[in-house]
CSV table of C-alpha atoms and ligand atoms in Angstrom, one decimal:
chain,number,residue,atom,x,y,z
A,1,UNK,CA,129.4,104.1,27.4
A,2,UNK,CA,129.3,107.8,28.5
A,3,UNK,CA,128.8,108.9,32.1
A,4,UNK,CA,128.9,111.7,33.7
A,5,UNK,CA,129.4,111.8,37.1
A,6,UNK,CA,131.2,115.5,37.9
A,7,UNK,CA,127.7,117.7,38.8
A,8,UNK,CA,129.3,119.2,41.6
A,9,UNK,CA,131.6,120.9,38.5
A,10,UNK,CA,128.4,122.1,36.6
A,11,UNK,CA,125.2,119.9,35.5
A,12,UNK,CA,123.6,119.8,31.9
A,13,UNK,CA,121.0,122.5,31.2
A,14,UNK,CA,117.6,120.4,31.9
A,15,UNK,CA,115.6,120.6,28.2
A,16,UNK,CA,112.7,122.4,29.7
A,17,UNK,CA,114.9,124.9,31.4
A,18,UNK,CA,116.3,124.9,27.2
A,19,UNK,CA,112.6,125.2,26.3
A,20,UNK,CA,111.7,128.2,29.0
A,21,UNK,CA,114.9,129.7,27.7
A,22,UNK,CA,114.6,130.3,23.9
A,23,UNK,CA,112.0,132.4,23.4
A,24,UNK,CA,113.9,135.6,24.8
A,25,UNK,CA,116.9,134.9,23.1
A,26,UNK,CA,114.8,135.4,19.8
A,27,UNK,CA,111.4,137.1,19.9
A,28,UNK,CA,111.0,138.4,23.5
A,29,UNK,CA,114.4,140.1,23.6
A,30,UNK,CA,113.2,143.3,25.8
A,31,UNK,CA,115.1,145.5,28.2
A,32,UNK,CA,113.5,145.0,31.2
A,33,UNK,CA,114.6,148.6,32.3
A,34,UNK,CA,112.6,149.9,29.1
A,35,UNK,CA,108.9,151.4,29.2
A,36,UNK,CA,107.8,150.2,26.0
A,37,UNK,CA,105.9,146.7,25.5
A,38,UNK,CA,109.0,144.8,24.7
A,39,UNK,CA,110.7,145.8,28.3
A,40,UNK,CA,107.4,145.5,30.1
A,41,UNK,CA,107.4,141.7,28.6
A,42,UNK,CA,111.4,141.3,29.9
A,43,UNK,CA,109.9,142.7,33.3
A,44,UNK,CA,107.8,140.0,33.9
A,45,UNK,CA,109.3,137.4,33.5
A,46,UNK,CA,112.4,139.1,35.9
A,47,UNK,CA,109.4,139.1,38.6
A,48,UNK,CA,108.1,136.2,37.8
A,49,UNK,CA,111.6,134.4,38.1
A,50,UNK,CA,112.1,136.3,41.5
A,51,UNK,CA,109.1,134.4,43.2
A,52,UNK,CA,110.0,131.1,41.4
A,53,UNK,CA,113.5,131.3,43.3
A,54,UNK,CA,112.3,132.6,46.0
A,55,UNK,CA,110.2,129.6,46.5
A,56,UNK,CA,113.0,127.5,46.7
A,57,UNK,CA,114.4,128.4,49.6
A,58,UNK,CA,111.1,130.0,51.2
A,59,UNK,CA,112.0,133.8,50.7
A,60,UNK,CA,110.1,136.5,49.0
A,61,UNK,CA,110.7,137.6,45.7
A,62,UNK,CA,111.9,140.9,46.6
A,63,UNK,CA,115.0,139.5,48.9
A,64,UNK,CA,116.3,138.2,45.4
A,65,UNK,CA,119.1,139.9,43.8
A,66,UNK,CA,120.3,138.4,40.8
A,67,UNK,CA,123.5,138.1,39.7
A,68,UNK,CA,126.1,136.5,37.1
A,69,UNK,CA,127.1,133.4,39.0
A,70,UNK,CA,127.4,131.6,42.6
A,71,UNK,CA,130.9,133.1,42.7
A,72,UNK,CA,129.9,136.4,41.9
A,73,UNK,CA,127.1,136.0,45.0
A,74,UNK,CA,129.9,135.8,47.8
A,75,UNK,CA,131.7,138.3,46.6
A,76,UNK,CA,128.6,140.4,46.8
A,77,UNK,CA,127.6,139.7,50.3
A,78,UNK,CA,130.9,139.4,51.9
A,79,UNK,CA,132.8,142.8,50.5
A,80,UNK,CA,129.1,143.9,50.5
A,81,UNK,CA,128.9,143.8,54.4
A,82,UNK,CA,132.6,144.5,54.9
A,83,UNK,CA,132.7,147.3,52.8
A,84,UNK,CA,129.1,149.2,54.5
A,85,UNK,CA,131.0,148.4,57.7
A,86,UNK,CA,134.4,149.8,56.6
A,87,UNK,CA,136.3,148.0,59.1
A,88,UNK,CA,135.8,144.6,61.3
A,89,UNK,CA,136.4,141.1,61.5
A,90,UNK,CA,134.8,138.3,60.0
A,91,UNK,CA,134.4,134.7,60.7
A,92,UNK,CA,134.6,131.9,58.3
A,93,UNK,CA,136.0,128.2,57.4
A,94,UNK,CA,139.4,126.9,56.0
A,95,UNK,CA,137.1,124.5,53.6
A,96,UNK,CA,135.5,127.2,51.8
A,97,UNK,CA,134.8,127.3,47.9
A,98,UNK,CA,137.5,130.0,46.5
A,99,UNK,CA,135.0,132.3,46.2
A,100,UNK,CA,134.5,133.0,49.5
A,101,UNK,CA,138.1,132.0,50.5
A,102,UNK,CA,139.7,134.4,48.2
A,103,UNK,CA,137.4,137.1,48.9
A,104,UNK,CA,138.1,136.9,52.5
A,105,UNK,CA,142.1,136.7,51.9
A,106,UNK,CA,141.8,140.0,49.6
A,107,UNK,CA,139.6,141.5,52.4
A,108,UNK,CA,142.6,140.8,55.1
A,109,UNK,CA,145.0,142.6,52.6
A,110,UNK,CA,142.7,145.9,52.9
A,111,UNK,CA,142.4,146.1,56.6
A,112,UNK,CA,139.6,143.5,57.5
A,113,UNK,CA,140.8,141.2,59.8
A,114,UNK,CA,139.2,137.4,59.4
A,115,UNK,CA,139.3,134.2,61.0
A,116,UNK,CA,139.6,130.9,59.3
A,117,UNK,CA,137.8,128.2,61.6
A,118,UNK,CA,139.4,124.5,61.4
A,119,UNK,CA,137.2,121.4,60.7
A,120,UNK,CA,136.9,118.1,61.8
A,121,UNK,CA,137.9,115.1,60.5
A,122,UNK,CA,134.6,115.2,58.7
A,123,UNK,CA,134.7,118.7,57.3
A,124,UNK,CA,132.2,120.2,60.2
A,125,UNK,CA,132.6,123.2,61.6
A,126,UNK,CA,131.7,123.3,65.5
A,127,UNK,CA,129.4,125.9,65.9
A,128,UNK,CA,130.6,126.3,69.6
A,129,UNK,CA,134.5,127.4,67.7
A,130,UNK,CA,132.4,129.9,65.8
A,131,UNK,CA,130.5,131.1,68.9
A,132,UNK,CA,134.0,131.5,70.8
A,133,UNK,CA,135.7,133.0,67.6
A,134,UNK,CA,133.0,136.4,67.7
A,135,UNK,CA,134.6,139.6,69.0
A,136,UNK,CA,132.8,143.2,69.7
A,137,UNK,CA,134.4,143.8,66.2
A,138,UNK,CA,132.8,140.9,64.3
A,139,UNK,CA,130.5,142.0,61.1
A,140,UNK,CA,130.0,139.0,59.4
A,141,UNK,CA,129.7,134.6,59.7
A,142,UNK,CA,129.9,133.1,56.5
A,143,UNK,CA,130.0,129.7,56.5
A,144,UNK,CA,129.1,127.1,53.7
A,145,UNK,CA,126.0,125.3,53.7
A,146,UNK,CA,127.1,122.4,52.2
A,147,UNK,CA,130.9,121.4,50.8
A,148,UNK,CA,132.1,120.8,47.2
A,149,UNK,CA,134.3,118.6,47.6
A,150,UNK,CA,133.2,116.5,50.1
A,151,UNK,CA,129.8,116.3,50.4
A,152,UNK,CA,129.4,117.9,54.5
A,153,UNK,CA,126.4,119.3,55.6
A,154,UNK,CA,127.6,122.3,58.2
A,155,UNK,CA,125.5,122.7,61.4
A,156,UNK,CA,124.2,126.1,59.7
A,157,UNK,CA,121.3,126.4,61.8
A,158,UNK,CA,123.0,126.4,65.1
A,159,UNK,CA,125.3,128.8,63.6
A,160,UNK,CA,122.7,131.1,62.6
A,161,UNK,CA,121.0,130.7,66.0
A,162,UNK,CA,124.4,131.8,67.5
A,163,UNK,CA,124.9,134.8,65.1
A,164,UNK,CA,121.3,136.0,65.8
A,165,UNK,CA,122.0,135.8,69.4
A,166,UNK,CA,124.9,137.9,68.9
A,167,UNK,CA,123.6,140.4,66.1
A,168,UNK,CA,126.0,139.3,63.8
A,169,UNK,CA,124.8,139.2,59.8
A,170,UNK,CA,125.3,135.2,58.5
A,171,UNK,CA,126.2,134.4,55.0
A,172,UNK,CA,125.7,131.3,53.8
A,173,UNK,CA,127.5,129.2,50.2
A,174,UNK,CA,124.1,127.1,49.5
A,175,UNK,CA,125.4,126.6,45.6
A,176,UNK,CA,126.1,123.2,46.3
A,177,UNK,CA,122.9,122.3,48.6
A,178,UNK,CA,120.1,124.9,47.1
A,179,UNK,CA,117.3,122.5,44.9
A,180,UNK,CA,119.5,119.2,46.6
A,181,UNK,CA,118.2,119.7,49.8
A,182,UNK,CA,115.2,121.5,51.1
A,183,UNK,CA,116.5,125.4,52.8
A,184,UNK,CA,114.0,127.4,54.4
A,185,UNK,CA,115.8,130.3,55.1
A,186,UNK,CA,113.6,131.6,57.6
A,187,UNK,CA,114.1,128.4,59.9
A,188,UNK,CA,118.2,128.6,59.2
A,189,UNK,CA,118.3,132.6,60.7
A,190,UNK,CA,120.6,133.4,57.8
A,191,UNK,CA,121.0,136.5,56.6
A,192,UNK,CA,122.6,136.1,53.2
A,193,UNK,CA,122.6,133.2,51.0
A,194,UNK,CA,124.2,132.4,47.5
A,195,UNK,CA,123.0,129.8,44.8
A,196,UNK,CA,123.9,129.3,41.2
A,197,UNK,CA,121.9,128.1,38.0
A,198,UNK,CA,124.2,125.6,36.7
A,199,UNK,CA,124.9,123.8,39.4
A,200,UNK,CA,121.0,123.0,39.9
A,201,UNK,CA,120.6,122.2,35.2
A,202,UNK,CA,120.2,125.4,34.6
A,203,UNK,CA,122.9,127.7,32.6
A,204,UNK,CA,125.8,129.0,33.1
A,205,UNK,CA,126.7,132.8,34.5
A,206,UNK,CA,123.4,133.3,36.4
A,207,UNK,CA,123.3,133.3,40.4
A,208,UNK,CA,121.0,134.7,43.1
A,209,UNK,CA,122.1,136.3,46.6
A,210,UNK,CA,119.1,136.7,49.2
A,211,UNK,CA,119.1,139.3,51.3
A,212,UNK,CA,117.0,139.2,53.9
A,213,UNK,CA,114.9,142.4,54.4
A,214,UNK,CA,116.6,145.4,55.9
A,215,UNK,CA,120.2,143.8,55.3
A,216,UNK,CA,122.3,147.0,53.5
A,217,UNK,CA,124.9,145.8,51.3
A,218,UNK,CA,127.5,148.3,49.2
A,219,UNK,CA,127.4,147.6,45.8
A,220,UNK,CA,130.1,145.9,44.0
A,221,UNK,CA,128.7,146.6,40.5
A,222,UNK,CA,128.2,150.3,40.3
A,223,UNK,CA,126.2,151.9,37.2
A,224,UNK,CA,122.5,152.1,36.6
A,225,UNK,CA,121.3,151.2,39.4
A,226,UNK,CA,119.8,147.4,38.7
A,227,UNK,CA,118.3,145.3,41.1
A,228,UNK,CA,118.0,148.0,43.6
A,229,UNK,CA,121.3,149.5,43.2
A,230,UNK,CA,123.2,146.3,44.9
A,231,UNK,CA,124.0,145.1,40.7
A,232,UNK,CA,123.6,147.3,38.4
A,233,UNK,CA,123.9,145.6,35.0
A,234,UNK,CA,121.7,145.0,32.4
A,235,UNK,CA,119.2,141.8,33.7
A,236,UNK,CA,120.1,138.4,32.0
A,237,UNK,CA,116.3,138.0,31.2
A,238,UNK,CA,117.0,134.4,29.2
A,239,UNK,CA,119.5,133.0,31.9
A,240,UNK,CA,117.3,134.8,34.9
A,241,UNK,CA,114.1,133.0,33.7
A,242,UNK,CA,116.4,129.3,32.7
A,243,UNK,CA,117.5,130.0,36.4
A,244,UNK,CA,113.8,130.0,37.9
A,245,UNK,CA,112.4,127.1,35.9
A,246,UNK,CA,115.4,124.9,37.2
A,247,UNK,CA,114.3,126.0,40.7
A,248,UNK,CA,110.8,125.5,40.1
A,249,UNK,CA,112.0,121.7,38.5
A,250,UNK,CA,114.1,121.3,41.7
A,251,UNK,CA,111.3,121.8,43.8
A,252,UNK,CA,109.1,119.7,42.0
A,253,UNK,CA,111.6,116.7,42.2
A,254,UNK,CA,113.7,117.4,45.0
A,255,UNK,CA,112.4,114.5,46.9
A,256,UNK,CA,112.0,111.8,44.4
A,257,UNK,CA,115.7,112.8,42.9
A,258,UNK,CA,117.4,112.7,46.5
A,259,UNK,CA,115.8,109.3,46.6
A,260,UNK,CA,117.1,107.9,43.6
A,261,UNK,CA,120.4,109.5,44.0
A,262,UNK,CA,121.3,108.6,47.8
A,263,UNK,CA,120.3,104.8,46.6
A,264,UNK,CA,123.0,104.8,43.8
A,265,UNK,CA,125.8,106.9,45.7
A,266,UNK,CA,125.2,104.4,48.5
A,267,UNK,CA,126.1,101.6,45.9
A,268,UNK,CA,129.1,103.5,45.2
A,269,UNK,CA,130.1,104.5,48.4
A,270,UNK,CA,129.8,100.4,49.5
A,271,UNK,CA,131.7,99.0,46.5
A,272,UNK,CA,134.0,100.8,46.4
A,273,UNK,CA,135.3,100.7,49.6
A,274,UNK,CA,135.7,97.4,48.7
A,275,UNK,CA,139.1,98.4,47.0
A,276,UNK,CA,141.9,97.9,49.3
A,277,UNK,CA,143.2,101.0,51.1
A,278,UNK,CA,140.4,103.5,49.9
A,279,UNK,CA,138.5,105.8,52.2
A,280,UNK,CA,135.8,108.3,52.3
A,281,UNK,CA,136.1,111.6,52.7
A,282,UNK,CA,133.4,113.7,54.2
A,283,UNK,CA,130.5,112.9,56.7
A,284,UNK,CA,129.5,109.4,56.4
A,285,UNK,CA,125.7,110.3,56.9
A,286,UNK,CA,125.5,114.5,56.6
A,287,UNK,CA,126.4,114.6,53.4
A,288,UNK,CA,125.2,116.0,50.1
A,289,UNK,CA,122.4,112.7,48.9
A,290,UNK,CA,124.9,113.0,45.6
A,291,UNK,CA,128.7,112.9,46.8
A,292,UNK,CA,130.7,110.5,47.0
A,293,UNK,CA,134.4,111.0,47.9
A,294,UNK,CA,137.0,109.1,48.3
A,295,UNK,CA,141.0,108.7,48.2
A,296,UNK,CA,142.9,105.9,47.5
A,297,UNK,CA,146.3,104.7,48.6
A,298,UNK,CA,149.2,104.9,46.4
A,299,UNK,CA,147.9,106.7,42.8
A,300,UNK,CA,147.3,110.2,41.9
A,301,UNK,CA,143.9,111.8,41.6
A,302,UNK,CA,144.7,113.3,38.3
A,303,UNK,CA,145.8,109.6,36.3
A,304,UNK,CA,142.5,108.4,38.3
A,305,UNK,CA,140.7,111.0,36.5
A,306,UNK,CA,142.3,110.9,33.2
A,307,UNK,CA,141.9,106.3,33.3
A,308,UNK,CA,138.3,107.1,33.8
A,309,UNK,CA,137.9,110.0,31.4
A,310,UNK,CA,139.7,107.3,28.6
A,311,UNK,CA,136.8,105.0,29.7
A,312,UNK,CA,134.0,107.5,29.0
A,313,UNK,CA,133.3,108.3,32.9
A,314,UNK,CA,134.3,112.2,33.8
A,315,UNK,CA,134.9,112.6,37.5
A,316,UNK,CA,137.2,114.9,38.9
A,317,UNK,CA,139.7,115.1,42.0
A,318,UNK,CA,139.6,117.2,44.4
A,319,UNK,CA,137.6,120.5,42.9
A,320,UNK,CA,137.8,121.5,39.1
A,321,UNK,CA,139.4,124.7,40.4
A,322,UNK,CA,141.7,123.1,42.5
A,323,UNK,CA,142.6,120.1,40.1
A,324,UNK,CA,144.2,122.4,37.5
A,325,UNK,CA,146.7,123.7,40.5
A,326,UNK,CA,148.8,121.1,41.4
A,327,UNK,CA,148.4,121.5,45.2
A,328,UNK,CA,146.7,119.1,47.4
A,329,UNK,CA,143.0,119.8,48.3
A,330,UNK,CA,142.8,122.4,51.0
A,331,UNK,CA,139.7,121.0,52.0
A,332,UNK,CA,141.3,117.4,52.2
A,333,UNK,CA,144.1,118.9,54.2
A,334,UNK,CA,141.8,120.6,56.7
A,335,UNK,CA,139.9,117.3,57.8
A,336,UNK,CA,143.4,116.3,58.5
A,337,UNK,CA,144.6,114.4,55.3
A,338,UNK,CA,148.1,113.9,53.9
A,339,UNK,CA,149.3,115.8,51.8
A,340,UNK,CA,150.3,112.4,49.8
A,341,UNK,CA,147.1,110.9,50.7
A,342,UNK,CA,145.2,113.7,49.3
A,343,UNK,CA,147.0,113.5,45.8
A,344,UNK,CA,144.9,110.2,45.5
A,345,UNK,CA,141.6,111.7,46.0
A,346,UNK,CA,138.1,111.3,43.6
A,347,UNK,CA,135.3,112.9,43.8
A,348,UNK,CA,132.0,111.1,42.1
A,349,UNK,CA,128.8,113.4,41.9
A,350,UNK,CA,125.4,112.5,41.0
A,351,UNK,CA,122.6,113.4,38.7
A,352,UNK,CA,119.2,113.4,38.1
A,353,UNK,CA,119.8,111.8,34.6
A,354,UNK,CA,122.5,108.6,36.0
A,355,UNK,CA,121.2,105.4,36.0
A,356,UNK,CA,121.5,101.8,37.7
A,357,UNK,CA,123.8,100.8,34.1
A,358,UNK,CA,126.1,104.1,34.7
A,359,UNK,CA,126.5,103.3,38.1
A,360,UNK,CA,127.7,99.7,37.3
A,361,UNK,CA,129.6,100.3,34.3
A,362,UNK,CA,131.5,102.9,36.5
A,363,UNK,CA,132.2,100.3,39.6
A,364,UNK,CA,133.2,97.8,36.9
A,365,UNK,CA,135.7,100.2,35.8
A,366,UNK,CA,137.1,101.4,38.9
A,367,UNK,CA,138.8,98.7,41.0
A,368,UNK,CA,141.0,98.0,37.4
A,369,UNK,CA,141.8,101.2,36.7
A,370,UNK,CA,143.2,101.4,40.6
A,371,UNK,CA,145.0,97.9,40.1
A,372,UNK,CA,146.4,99.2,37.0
A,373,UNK,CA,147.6,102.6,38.4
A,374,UNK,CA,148.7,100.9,41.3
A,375,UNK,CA,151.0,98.3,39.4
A,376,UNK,CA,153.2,101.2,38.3
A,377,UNK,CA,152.9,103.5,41.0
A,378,UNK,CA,156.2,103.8,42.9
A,379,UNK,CA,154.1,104.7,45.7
A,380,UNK,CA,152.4,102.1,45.9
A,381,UNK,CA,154.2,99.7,48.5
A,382,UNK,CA,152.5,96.4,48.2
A,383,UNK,CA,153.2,93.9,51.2
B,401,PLP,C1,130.4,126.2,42.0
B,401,PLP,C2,130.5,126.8,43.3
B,401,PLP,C3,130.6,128.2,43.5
B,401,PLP,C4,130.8,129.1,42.3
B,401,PLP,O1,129.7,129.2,41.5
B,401,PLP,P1,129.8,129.7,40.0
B,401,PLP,O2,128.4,130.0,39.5
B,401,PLP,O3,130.5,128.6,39.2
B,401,PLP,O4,130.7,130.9,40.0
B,401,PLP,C5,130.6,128.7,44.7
B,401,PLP,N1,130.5,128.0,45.8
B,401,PLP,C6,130.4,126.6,45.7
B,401,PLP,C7,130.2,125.8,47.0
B,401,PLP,C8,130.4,126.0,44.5
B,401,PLP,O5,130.3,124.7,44.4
């Protein structure tokens, strides 16, 4: 049997989003920047995607700026703000994605001066350490909505409520929680927000930013003058329009899929806890309805991982970023893990597509696989 249970890595491109897709990789191949009928055609369906991702998160088409991946979206609004400011501070969290972790480390190294707020043992920022973190100086909050790795839901609405209080922009990471979990980003007060397509089953290299009305961002992308000068690149009409009918799919199902999911990832979460000496990581209730994460006593992430993989089930430790680094989770070290115990993390991640069978085949699979690695583990220190 085959299962795939890594979507917090990517997801597989959902067949109508395959279906929407085609046609303008073949006979509606237009410019949208071109007059003729061809770039009208491309046009269209670029505005017609706007409002179908839009609707997702309860914005209007024309705070959409589309660009070439989730990553690619926190660069934009972080160096974005930092760089129309010039100078200032900016707040965020030590359990960040890379993408905005790394963008905020290169912005220290040109002047910018950033805080990294600590977690909790369950991954949540305290909105009150934000609040006390703000200084006259402070340009930007950006803070994930939802974690990779673990599965936490942050408390971003009574963060934005703080950073409107203040006048301070807020940037949200939704990659992980956009078409999982309903955002209405006029009830969340937040000012910039990033998604991806194909962490949602739609394809790779395609991301949105909003930007709220009235928010200026510098460009990172100069040239043309695409997307109202903040991306300038010619628009990925195929992907762009892949992108909108996974949102519009998401929206349709969001409900009925968090349903199904949170049932089976409950299943998992119960068995195997079962296992001697295995914990979960992450919010026991304010988590993502399809993470589950967990370490395990004694074994190493990456032999979990690779047992599994030999069995047909792909899961992953820590991040797929992180895993290929041989450094324990930073996330896992920030809500207080060892280091050692962090080596023997897994994360599981849900899809629309798993089934009851998957779910079983992969909690018949687990506990010997962990028995097994744990026989030869000289870390393991049986009583
Ligand atoms: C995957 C991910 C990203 C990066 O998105 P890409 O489209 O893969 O560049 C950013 N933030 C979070 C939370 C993610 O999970």
């Amino acid at each position: 049997m085959k299962v795939y249970l890594d979507h917090a890595a990517t997801t597989p491109v959902d067949k109508e989003v395959l279906e929407a897709m085609l046609p303008f990789f073949d006979e509606k191949f237009g410019n949208a920047s071109s007059l003729h009928a061809y770039g009208r055609e491309a046009r269209e369906a670029l505005e017609k995607s706007k409002e179908e991702v839009a609707k997702l998160i309860n914005a209007d088409a024309d705070e959409i700026i589309f660009t070439g991946s989730g990553t690619e979206s926190d660069n934009l609004a972080i160096k974005g703000i930092a760089f129309k400011h010039g100078k200032g501070h900016i707040i965020t969290s030590k359990i960040e994605h890379p993408a905005v972790l790394e963008t905020c480390k290169y912005l220290e190294k040109k002047g910018f001066d950033v805080t990294f707020l600590p977690v909790d043992e369950y991954g949540l920022v305290k909105p009150e350490d934000v609040e006390n973190a703000i200084r006259d100086d402070t340009i930007l909050i950006s803070i994930m909505h939802a974690n990779n790795e673990i599965g936490t839901i942050e408390p971003i609405e009574e963060i934005g409520e703080i950073a409107r209080k203040h006048g301070i922009l807020f940037h949200t990471d939704a990659v992980q929680s956009a078409g999982k979990i309903e955002i209405d980003v006029k009830k969340i007060n937040v000012d910039l927000l990033s998604m991806s397509s194909h962490k949602i089953y739609g394809p790779k290299g395609v991301g949105a930013l909003y930007v709220r009305r009235g928010v200026k961002l510098e460009p990172v992308l100069h040239g043309g003058g695409h997307e109202k000068g903040m991306r300038s690149s010619t628009e990925n009409v195929a992907g762009i329009v892949g992108f909108a009918k996974a949102c519009e799919i998401c929206r349709r199902r969001m409900h009925e899929d968090a349903d199904k999911i949170t049932r089976l990832r409950d299943k998992i979460i119960k068995e195997v806890l079962k296992i001697e000496e295995s914990y979960l990581t992450g919010h026991p209730t304010r988590r993502l309805p399809n993470n589950a994460s967990f370490y395990f006593k004694g074994i190493e992430g990456e032999s979990l991982v690779l047992m599994l993989d030999a069995k047909g089930i792909a899961t992953s430790t820590g991040s797929a970023c992180s895993s290929k680094k041989l450094q324990a989770s930073h996330v896992l070290l920030a809500i207080g893990i060892r280091p050692e115990d962090a080596h023997g993390s897994l994360r599981v991640t849900l899809g629309r597509e798993n089934t009851e069978e998957e779910i079983d085949y992969f909690l018949e699979v687990l506990p010997e696989v962990v028995e097994e690695l744990r026989k030869i583990s000289p870390m393991w220190h049986k009583k």
